[in-house]
Coordinates of N, CA, C and O in Angstrom, one line a residue:
M1 N 32.2 24.3 -66.4 CA 32.0 23.5 -67.6 C 32.5 24.4 -68.8 O 32.0 25.5 -69.0
D2 N 33.4 23.8 -69.6 CA 33.9 24.6 -70.7 C 33.0 24.4 -71.9 O 32.1 23.6 -71.9
K3 N 33.3 25.2 -73.0 CA 32.4 25.2 -74.1 C 32.4 23.8 -74.8 O 31.4 23.4 -75.3
K4 N 33.5 23.1 -74.9 CA 33.6 21.8 -75.5 C 32.7 20.8 -74.8 O 31.9 20.0 -75.4
E5 N 32.8 20.8 -73.4 CA 31.9 19.9 -72.6 C 30.4 20.2 -72.8 O 29.6 19.3 -73.0
A6 N 30.1 21.5 -72.9 CA 28.7 21.9 -73.1 C 28.2 21.5 -74.4 O 27.1 21.1 -74.6
A7 N 29.1 21.6 -75.4 CA 28.8 21.2 -76.8 C 28.4 19.7 -76.8 O 27.5 19.3 -77.5
M8 N 29.2 18.9 -76.2 CA 29.0 17.5 -76.1 C 27.6 17.1 -75.5 O 26.9 16.3 -75.9
I9 N 27.3 17.9 -74.4 CA 26.0 17.7 -73.7 C 24.9 18.1 -74.7 O 23.9 17.5 -74.7
G10 N 25.1 19.2 -75.4 CA 24.1 19.7 -76.4 C 23.9 18.7 -77.4 O 22.7 18.4 -77.8
F11 N 25.0 18.0 -77.9 CA 24.8 16.9 -78.9 C 24.0 15.8 -78.4 O 23.1 15.2 -79.1
Q12 N 24.1 15.5 -77.1 CA 23.3 14.4 -76.5 C 21.9 14.8 -76.5 O 21.0 14.0 -76.7
M13 N 21.6 16.0 -76.1 CA 20.2 16.5 -76.1 C 19.6 16.4 -77.5 O 18.4 16.0 -77.6
V14 N 20.4 16.8 -78.5 CA 19.9 16.7 -79.9 C 19.6 15.3 -80.3 O 18.5 15.0 -80.8
A15 N 20.5 14.4 -79.9 CA 20.3 13.0 -80.3 C 19.1 12.4 -79.6 O 18.3 11.7 -80.3
Y16 N 19.0 12.5 -78.3 CA 17.8 11.9 -77.6 C 16.5 12.6 -78.0 O 15.5 11.8 -78.3
S17 N 16.5 13.9 -78.1 CA 15.2 14.5 -78.5 C 14.9 14.3 -79.9 O 13.7 14.1 -80.3
G18 N 15.9 14.2 -80.8 CA 15.6 13.8 -82.2 C 15.1 12.4 -82.3 O 14.2 12.2 -83.2
D19 N 15.6 11.5 -81.6 CA 15.1 10.1 -81.6 C 13.6 10.1 -81.1 O 12.8 9.5 -81.7
A20 N 13.3 10.9 -80.1 CA 11.9 11.0 -79.6 C 11.0 11.6 -80.7 O 9.9 11.0 -81.0
R21 N 11.5 12.6 -81.4 CA 10.7 13.2 -82.4 C 10.4 12.3 -83.5 O 9.3 12.2 -84.0
S22 N 11.4 11.5 -84.0 CA 11.2 10.5 -85.0 C 10.2 9.5 -84.6 O 9.4 9.1 -85.4
C23 N 10.3 9.0 -83.4 CA 9.3 8.0 -82.9 C 7.9 8.6 -82.9 O 6.9 7.9 -83.2
Y24 N 7.8 9.9 -82.4 CA 6.4 10.5 -82.4 C 5.8 10.6 -83.8 O 4.7 10.3 -84.0
I25 N 6.6 11.0 -84.8 CA 6.1 11.1 -86.1 C 5.7 9.7 -86.7 O 4.7 9.6 -87.3
E26 N 6.6 8.7 -86.4 CA 6.3 7.3 -86.9 C 5.0 6.8 -86.2 O 4.2 6.2 -86.8
A27 N 4.8 7.2 -84.9 CA 3.6 6.8 -84.1 C 2.4 7.4 -84.8 O 1.4 6.7 -84.9
L28 N 2.5 8.6 -85.2 CA 1.4 9.2 -85.9 C 1.0 8.5 -87.2 O -0.2 8.3 -87.4
R29 N 2.0 8.1 -87.9 CA 1.8 7.4 -89.2 C 1.1 6.1 -88.9 O 0.2 5.7 -89.6
E30 N 1.5 5.4 -87.8 CA 0.9 4.1 -87.4 C -0.5 4.3 -87.0 O -1.4 3.5 -87.3
A31 N -0.8 5.4 -86.2 CA -2.1 5.7 -85.7 C -3.1 5.9 -86.9 O -4.2 5.4 -86.9
R32 N -2.6 6.6 -87.9 CA -3.4 6.9 -89.1 C -3.8 5.6 -89.8 O -4.8 5.5 -90.4
K33 N -2.9 4.6 -89.7 CA -3.2 3.3 -90.4 C -4.0 2.4 -89.5 O -4.4 1.3 -89.9
G34 N -4.2 2.8 -88.2 CA -5.0 2.1 -87.3 C -4.2 1.1 -86.5 O -4.8 0.3 -85.8
N35 N -2.9 1.1 -86.6 CA -2.0 0.2 -85.8 C -1.7 0.8 -84.4 O -0.6 1.3 -84.1
L36 N -2.7 0.8 -83.6 CA -2.6 1.4 -82.3 C -1.6 0.7 -81.3 O -1.0 1.4 -80.5
D37 N -1.4 -0.6 -81.5 CA -0.4 -1.3 -80.6 C 1.0 -0.8 -81.0 O 1.8 -0.5 -80.1
K38 N 1.3 -0.7 -82.3 CA 2.6 -0.2 -82.7 C 2.7 1.3 -82.3 O 3.8 1.7 -81.9
T39 N 1.6 2.0 -82.4 CA 1.6 3.4 -82.0 C 2.0 3.5 -80.5 O 2.9 4.4 -80.2
E40 N 1.4 2.7 -79.7 CA 1.8 2.8 -78.2 C 3.2 2.4 -78.0 O 3.9 3.0 -77.1
E41 N 3.7 1.4 -78.7 CA 5.1 1.0 -78.6 C 6.0 2.1 -78.9 O 7.0 2.4 -78.2
L42 N 5.8 2.8 -80.0 CA 6.6 4.0 -80.4 C 6.5 5.1 -79.5 O 7.5 5.8 -79.2
M43 N 5.3 5.4 -78.9 CA 5.1 6.4 -78.0 C 6.0 6.2 -76.7 O 6.5 7.1 -76.1
E44 N 6.0 4.9 -76.3 CA 6.8 4.5 -75.1 C 8.3 4.7 -75.4 O 9.0 5.2 -74.5
K45 N 8.7 4.3 -76.6 CA 10.1 4.5 -76.9 C 10.5 6.0 -77.0 O 11.5 6.4 -76.5
A46 N 9.6 6.8 -77.5 CA 9.8 8.2 -77.6 C 9.9 8.8 -76.2 O 10.7 9.7 -75.9
K47 N 9.0 8.4 -75.3 CA 9.0 8.9 -73.9 C 10.3 8.6 -73.2 O 10.8 9.5 -72.6
K48 N 10.9 7.5 -73.4 CA 12.2 7.1 -72.8 C 13.3 8.0 -73.3 O 14.1 8.5 -72.5
S49 N 13.3 8.3 -74.6 CA 14.3 9.2 -75.2 C 14.1 10.6 -74.7 O 15.1 11.3 -74.4
L50 N 12.9 11.0 -74.7 CA 12.6 12.4 -74.2 C 13.0 12.6 -72.8 O 13.5 13.6 -72.4
L51 N 12.8 11.6 -71.9 CA 13.2 11.6 -70.5 C 14.7 11.8 -70.4 O 15.2 12.5 -69.5
K52 N 15.4 11.1 -71.2 CA 16.9 11.2 -71.2 C 17.3 12.6 -71.5 O 18.2 13.2 -70.9
A53 N 16.7 13.1 -72.6 CA 17.1 14.5 -73.0 C 16.7 15.5 -71.9 O 17.4 16.4 -71.5
H54 N 15.5 15.3 -71.3 CA 15.1 16.2 -70.2 C 16.0 16.1 -69.0 O 16.2 17.1 -68.3
D55 N 16.4 14.9 -68.7 CA 17.4 14.7 -67.5 C 18.7 15.5 -67.8 O 19.2 16.1 -66.8
I56 N 19.1 15.5 -69.0 CA 20.3 16.2 -69.3 C 20.1 17.7 -69.1 O 20.9 18.4 -68.5
Q57 N 18.9 18.2 -69.5 CA 18.6 19.6 -69.4 C 18.5 19.9 -67.9 O 19.0 21.0 -67.4
T58 N 17.9 19.1 -67.1 CA 17.8 19.3 -65.6 C 19.1 19.4 -65.0 O 19.3 20.3 -64.1
K59 N 20.1 18.6 -65.4 CA 21.4 18.6 -64.8 C 22.1 20.0 -65.1 O 22.8 20.6 -64.3
I60 N 21.9 20.5 -66.3 CA 22.5 21.7 -66.7 C 21.8 22.9 -65.9 O 22.5 23.8 -65.4
L61 N 20.5 22.8 -65.8 CA 19.8 23.8 -65.0 C 20.3 23.8 -63.5 O 20.5 24.9 -62.9
A62 N 20.5 22.6 -63.0 CA 21.0 22.5 -61.6 C 22.4 23.1 -61.4 O 22.7 23.8 -60.5
K63 N 23.3 22.9 -62.4 CA 24.6 23.4 -62.4 C 24.6 25.0 -62.4 O 25.3 25.6 -61.7
E64 N 23.7 25.5 -63.3 CA 23.6 26.9 -63.3 C 23.0 27.5 -62.0 O 23.5 28.5 -61.5
A65 N 22.0 26.8 -61.4 CA 21.5 27.2 -60.1 C 22.5 27.2 -59.0 O 22.4 28.0 -58.1
D66 N 23.5 26.3 -59.2 CA 24.6 26.2 -58.2 C 25.7 27.2 -58.5 O 26.8 27.1 -57.9
D67 N 25.5 28.2 -59.4 CA 26.4 29.2 -59.8 C 27.6 28.7 -60.5 O 28.7 29.3 -60.5
E68 N 27.5 27.5 -61.1 CA 28.7 27.0 -61.9 C 28.8 27.8 -63.2 O 27.7 28.2 -63.8
D69 N 30.0 28.2 -63.5 CA 30.2 28.9 -64.7 C 30.0 28.0 -65.9 O 30.8 27.0 -66.1
L70 N 29.0 28.3 -66.8 CA 28.7 27.5 -67.9 C 29.1 28.3 -69.2 O 28.6 29.4 -69.4
D71 N 29.9 27.7 -70.0 CA 30.2 28.4 -71.3 C 29.4 27.7 -72.4 O 29.7 26.8 -73.1
I72 N 28.1 28.2 -72.5 CA 27.1 27.7 -73.4 C 27.3 28.3 -74.8 O 27.3 29.5 -74.9
G73 N 27.3 27.4 -75.8 CA 27.4 27.8 -77.1 C 26.2 27.5 -77.9 O 25.2 27.1 -77.4
Y74 N 26.2 27.7 -79.2 CA 25.1 27.5 -80.1 C 24.6 26.0 -80.1 O 23.4 25.8 -80.2
I75 N 25.5 25.1 -79.9 CA 25.1 23.7 -80.0 C 24.2 23.4 -78.8 O 23.2 22.7 -78.9
M76 N 24.5 23.9 -77.6 CA 23.6 23.7 -76.5 C 22.2 24.4 -76.7 O 21.2 23.8 -76.4
I77 N 22.2 25.5 -77.3 CA 21.0 26.2 -77.6 C 20.2 25.4 -78.6 O 19.0 25.2 -78.5
H78 N 20.9 24.8 -79.6 CA 20.3 23.9 -80.6 C 19.6 22.7 -79.9 O 18.5 22.3 -80.2
G79 N 20.4 22.1 -78.9 CA 19.9 21.0 -78.2 C 18.6 21.4 -77.4 O 17.6 20.6 -77.3
Q80 N 18.6 22.5 -76.8 CA 17.4 23.0 -76.0 C 16.3 23.2 -77.0 O 15.1 22.8 -76.7
D81 N 16.5 23.7 -78.2 CA 15.5 23.9 -79.2 C 14.9 22.6 -79.6 O 13.6 22.4 -79.6
H82 N 15.7 21.6 -79.8 CA 15.2 20.2 -80.2 C 14.4 19.7 -79.0 O 13.3 19.1 -79.3
L83 N 14.9 19.8 -77.8 CA 14.1 19.3 -76.7 C 12.7 19.9 -76.6 O 11.7 19.2 -76.4
M84 N 12.7 21.2 -76.7 CA 11.4 21.9 -76.5 C 10.4 21.5 -77.6 O 9.2 21.4 -77.4
S85 N 10.9 21.4 -78.8 CA 10.0 21.1 -79.9 C 9.5 19.7 -79.8 O 8.4 19.4 -80.1
S86 N 10.4 18.8 -79.3 CA 9.9 17.4 -79.1 C 8.9 17.3 -78.0 O 8.0 16.5 -78.0
M87 N 9.1 18.1 -76.9 CA 8.2 18.1 -75.8 C 6.8 18.6 -76.3 O 5.8 18.1 -75.9
L88 N 6.8 19.6 -77.2 CA 5.5 20.1 -77.7 C 4.9 19.1 -78.6 O 3.7 18.8 -78.5
L89 N 5.7 18.4 -79.4 CA 5.2 17.3 -80.2 C 4.6 16.2 -79.4 O 3.5 15.7 -79.8
K90 N 5.2 15.9 -78.3 CA 4.6 14.9 -77.4 C 3.2 15.3 -76.9 O 2.3 14.4 -77.0
D91 N 3.1 16.5 -76.5 CA 1.8 17.0 -76.1 C 0.7 16.9 -77.2 O -0.4 16.4 -77.0
M92 N 1.1 17.3 -78.4 CA 0.2 17.2 -79.5 C -0.1 15.8 -79.9 O -1.3 15.5 -80.2
M93 N 0.8 14.9 -79.8 CA 0.6 13.5 -80.1 C -0.4 12.9 -79.2 O -1.3 12.1 -79.6
E94 N -0.3 13.2 -77.9 CA -1.2 12.6 -76.9 C -2.7 13.1 -77.2 O -3.6 12.3 -77.2
F95 N -2.8 14.3 -77.6 CA -4.1 14.9 -78.0 C -4.6 14.1 -79.3 O -5.8 13.7 -79.3
L96 N -3.8 14.0 -80.3 CA -4.2 13.4 -81.6 C -4.5 11.9 -81.3 O -5.5 11.4 -81.9
L97 N -3.8 11.2 -80.5 CA -4.0 9.8 -80.3 C -5.4 9.6 -79.6 O -6.0 8.6 -79.8
D98 N -5.7 10.5 -78.7 CA -7.1 10.4 -78.1 C -8.1 10.5 -79.2 O -9.1 9.7 -79.1
I99 N -7.9 11.3 -80.2 CA -8.9 11.4 -81.3 C -9.0 10.1 -82.0 O -10.0 9.6 -82.3
Y100 N -7.8 9.6 -82.4 CA -7.8 8.3 -83.2 C -8.4 7.2 -82.4 O -9.1 6.4 -83.0
K101 N -8.1 7.1 -81.1 CA -8.7 6.0 -80.3 C -10.2 6.1 -80.2 O -10.9 5.1 -80.2
K102 N -10.8 7.3 -80.1 CA -12.2 7.5 -80.1 C -12.9 7.1 -81.4 O -14.0 6.7 -81.4
E103 N -12.1 7.3 -82.5 CA -12.7 6.9 -83.8 C -12.7 5.4 -84.0 O -13.5 4.9 -84.8
K104 N -11.9 4.7 -83.3 CA -11.9 3.2 -83.4 C -13.0 2.5 -82.7 O -13.5 2.7 -81.8

């Protein structure tokens, strides 16, 4: 995989994980307003985007495990950073939503 191809894959990871992050933040806003149905809808949308980003990451890891030469640049690292922060946000959102649901 050359650097240009890796960069394009990195951009995909940024796009999918960024979409997930936006949905998680909007879900939190909806939960604070008590709109738990909308919150669940946004959480599901975020989950689908996050899974797409994670699938991309898994394919890259599999290529490296198969000893494929990967020319990874900063964009791929940026994509990985986006993915990991979105995954952390997902975990925090699940915890926060449990609190909001108990309050209702």
